[in-house]
XYZ file of C-alpha atoms in Angstrom:
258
model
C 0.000 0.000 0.000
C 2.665 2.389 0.911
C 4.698 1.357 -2.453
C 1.392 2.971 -4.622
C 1.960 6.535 -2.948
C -0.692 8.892 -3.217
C -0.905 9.599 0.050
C -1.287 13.195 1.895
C 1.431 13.644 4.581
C 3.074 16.292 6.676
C 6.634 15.717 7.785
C 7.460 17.407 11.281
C 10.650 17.448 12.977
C 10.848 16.063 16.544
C 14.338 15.869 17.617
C 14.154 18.517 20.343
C 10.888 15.815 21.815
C 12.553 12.921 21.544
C 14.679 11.122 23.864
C 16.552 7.837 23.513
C 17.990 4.699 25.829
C 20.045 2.088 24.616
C 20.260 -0.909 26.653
C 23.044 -3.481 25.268
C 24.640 -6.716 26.572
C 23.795 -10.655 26.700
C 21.228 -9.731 29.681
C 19.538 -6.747 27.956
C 16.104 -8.755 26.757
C 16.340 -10.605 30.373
C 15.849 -6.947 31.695
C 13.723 -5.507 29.221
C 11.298 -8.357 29.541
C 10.731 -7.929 32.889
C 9.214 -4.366 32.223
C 6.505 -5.497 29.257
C 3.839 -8.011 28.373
C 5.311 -7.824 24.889
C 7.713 -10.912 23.621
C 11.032 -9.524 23.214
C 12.302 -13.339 22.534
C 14.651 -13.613 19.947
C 12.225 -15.817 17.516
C 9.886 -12.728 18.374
C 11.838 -10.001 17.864
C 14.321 -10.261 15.396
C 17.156 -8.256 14.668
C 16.735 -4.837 12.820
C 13.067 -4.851 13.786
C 10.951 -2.442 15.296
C 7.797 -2.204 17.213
C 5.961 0.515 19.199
C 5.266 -1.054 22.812
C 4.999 0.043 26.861
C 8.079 -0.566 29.039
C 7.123 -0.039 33.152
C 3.767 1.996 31.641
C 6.372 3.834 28.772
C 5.397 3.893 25.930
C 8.197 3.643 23.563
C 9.631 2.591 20.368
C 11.976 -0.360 20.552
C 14.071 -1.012 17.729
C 16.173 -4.160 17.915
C 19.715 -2.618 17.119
C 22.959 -1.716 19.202
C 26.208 0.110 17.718
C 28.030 -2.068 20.302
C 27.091 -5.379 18.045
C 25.762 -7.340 20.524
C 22.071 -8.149 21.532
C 20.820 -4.757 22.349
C 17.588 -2.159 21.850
C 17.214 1.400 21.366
C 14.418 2.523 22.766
C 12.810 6.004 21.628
C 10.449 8.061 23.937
C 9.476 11.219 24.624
C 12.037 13.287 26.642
C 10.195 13.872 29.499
C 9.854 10.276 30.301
C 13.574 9.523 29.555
C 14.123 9.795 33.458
C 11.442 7.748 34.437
C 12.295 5.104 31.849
C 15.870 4.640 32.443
C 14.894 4.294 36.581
C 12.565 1.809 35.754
C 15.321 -0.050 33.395
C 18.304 0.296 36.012
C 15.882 -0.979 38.998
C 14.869 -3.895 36.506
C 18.715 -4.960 35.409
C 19.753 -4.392 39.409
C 19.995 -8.632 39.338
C 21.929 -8.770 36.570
C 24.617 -6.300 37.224
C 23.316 -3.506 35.117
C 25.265 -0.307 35.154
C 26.173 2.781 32.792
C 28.414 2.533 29.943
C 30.242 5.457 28.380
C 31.582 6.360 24.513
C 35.156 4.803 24.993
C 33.497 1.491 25.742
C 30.802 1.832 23.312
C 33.885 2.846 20.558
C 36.303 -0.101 21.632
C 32.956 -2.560 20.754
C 32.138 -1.265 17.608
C 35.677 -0.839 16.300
C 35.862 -5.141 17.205
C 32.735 -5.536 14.901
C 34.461 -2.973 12.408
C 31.555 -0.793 12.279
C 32.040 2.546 10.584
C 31.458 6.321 11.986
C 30.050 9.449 10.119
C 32.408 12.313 10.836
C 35.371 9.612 11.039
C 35.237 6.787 8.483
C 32.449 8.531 6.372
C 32.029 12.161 5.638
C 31.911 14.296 2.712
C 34.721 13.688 1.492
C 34.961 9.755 1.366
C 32.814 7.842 -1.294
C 31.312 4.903 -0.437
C 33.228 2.252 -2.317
C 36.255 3.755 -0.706
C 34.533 3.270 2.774
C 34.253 -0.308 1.954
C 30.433 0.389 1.728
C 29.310 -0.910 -1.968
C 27.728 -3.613 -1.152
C 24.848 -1.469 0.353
C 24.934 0.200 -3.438
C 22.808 -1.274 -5.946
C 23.376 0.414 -9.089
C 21.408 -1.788 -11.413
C 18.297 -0.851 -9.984
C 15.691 1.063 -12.093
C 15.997 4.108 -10.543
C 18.168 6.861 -10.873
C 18.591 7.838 -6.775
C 20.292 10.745 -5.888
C 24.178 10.552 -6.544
C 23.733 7.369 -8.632
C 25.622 9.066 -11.841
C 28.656 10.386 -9.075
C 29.242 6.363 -8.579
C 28.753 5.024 -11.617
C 31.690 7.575 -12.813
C 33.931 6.651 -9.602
C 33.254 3.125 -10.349
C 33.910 2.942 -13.799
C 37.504 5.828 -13.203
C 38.373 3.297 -10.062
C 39.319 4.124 -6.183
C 42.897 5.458 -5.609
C 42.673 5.057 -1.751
C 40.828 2.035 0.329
C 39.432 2.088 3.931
C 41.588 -0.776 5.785
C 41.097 -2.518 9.078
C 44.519 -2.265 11.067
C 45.734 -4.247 14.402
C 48.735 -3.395 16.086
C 50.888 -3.764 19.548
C 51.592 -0.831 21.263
C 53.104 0.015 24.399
C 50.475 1.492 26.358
C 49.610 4.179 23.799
C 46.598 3.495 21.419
C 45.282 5.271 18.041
C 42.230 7.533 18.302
C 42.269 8.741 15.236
C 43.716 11.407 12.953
C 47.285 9.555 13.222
C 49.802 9.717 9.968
C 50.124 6.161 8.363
C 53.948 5.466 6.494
C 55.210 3.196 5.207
C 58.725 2.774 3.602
C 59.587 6.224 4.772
C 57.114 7.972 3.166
C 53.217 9.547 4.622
C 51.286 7.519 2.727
C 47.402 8.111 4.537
C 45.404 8.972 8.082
C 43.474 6.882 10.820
C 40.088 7.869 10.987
C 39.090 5.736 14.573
C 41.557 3.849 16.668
C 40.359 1.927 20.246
C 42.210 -0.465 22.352
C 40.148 -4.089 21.598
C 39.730 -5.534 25.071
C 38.740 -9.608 23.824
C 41.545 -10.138 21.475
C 44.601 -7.685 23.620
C 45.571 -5.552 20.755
C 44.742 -1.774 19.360
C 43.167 -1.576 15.970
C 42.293 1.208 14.122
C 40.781 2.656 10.770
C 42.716 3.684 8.048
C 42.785 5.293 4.340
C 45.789 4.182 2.299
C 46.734 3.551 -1.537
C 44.662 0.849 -2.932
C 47.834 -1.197 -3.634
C 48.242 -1.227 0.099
C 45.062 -2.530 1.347
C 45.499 -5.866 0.841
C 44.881 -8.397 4.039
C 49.011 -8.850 5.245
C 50.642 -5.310 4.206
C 52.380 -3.897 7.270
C 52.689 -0.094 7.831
C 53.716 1.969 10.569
C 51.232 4.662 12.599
C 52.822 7.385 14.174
C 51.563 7.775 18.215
C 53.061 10.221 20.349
C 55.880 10.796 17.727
C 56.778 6.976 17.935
C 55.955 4.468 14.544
C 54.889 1.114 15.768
C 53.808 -1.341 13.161
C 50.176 -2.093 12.184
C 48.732 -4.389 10.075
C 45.687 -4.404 7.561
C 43.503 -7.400 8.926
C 40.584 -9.362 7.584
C 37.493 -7.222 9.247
C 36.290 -7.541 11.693
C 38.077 -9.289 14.721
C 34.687 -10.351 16.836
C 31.404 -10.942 14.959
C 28.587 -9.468 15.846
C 25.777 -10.997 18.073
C 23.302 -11.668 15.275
C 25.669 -13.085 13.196
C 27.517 -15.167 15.968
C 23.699 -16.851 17.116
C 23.378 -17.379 13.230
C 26.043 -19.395 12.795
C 25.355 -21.518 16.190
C 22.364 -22.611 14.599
C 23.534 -23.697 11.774
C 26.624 -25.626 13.350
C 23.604 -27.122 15.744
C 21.381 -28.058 12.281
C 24.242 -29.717 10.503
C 25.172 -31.579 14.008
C 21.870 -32.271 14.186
C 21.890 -33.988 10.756
């Protein structure tokens, strides 16, 4: 129905009204189910869905999603219940250990799964196919989107600079971003994000370089604190995320299973 248009609608913006909670971890539906009558199970509520429901009397938006990659909602609200809400969700999780959880730890997550950043990885001057993004580009559909004719001419000219994942040992220093990348001597590109990866021991960071340097094995050197240490561009990303890891334990149970 929505696909045949037609349809008179007025578009209003409501930042400034709305508020928003994320609640992330292997406990987070545990906790969240405690506060609704609605089934948050994962056969239920599947990831990337959405549904509009009432947590502790809140009513609320819940979209299955977390930036940290692992099983986690976002849950948007009004703003003047975003106190009540979150009291409700800490008193809930109180069992399970629940606590706050700032942008450094939130970074060093999504930097395992390899997700990208606007302002870091992406901005205006990055293309997507450089970002390592084309396979959310479908250029042989039908229609001609916005920007469609910009890619088809940087697909067709070719990339001169790639988005690579980098790992790296470091003593007690880590990448945050905006470092200079060499290699053989010579500046050769720029971190965009850097955290310290707390499961696998070890700093990674995002790069640009050449293209002819991107390739899974090249070392190169990033400059911290005026010292090089060695990085180098690794097979993204180092911990799969929480959909994908449940995924592929039921599959490895269906083919024990057969």
């Amino acid at each position: 129905e929505a696909v045949k248009g037609g349809y008179d609608v007025e578009i209003k913006n409501i930042t400034d009204e709305t508020g928003v909670l994320g609640v992330a971890g292997p406990l987070a539906r545990k906790v969240l189910q405690k506060l609704t009558a609605e089934d948050f199970s994962d056969s239920s509520f599947k990831f990337l869905q959405q549904r509009v429901c009432l947590l502790s009397g809140v009513p609320v938006t819940a979209i299955r999603i977390s930036y940290t990659g692992e099983l986690g909602w976002e849950l948007y609200h009004k703003s003047e219940d975003t106190a009540t809400l979150y009291a409700a969700i800490m008193e809930a999780g109180q069992e399970e250990g629940i606590d706050n959880f700032g942008s450094y730890a939130m970074n060093s997550l999504r930097m395992e799964k390899a997700f990208r950043a606007w302002g870091s990885e992406m901005n205006c001057d990055t293309n997507p196919f450089e970002a390592g993004l084309g396979y959310f580009i479908k250029l042989n559909k039908p229609a001609d989107f916005i920007g469609k004719q910009a890619l088809l001419h940087i697909k067709e000219k070719g990339l001169q600079r790639q988005l690579v994942y980098l790992t790296m040992k470091t003593d007690n220093v880590d990448p945050e971003g905006n470092e200079t990348i060499w290699c053989n001597g010579k500046v050769v590109g720029n971190t965009t994000s850097g955290a310290y990866s707390y499961i696998t021991q070890q700093s990674v960071a995002f790069g640009y370089v050449p293209v002819e340097l991107s390739k899974v094995g090249q070392k190169v050197e990033i400059e911290l604190l005026g010292k090089n240490y060695t990085a180098v561009v690794t097979q993204e990303p180092l911990i799969q995320t929480e959909p994908t890891r449940t995924r592929m334990q039921r599959t490895g149970a269906a083919s024990k299973t057969e």
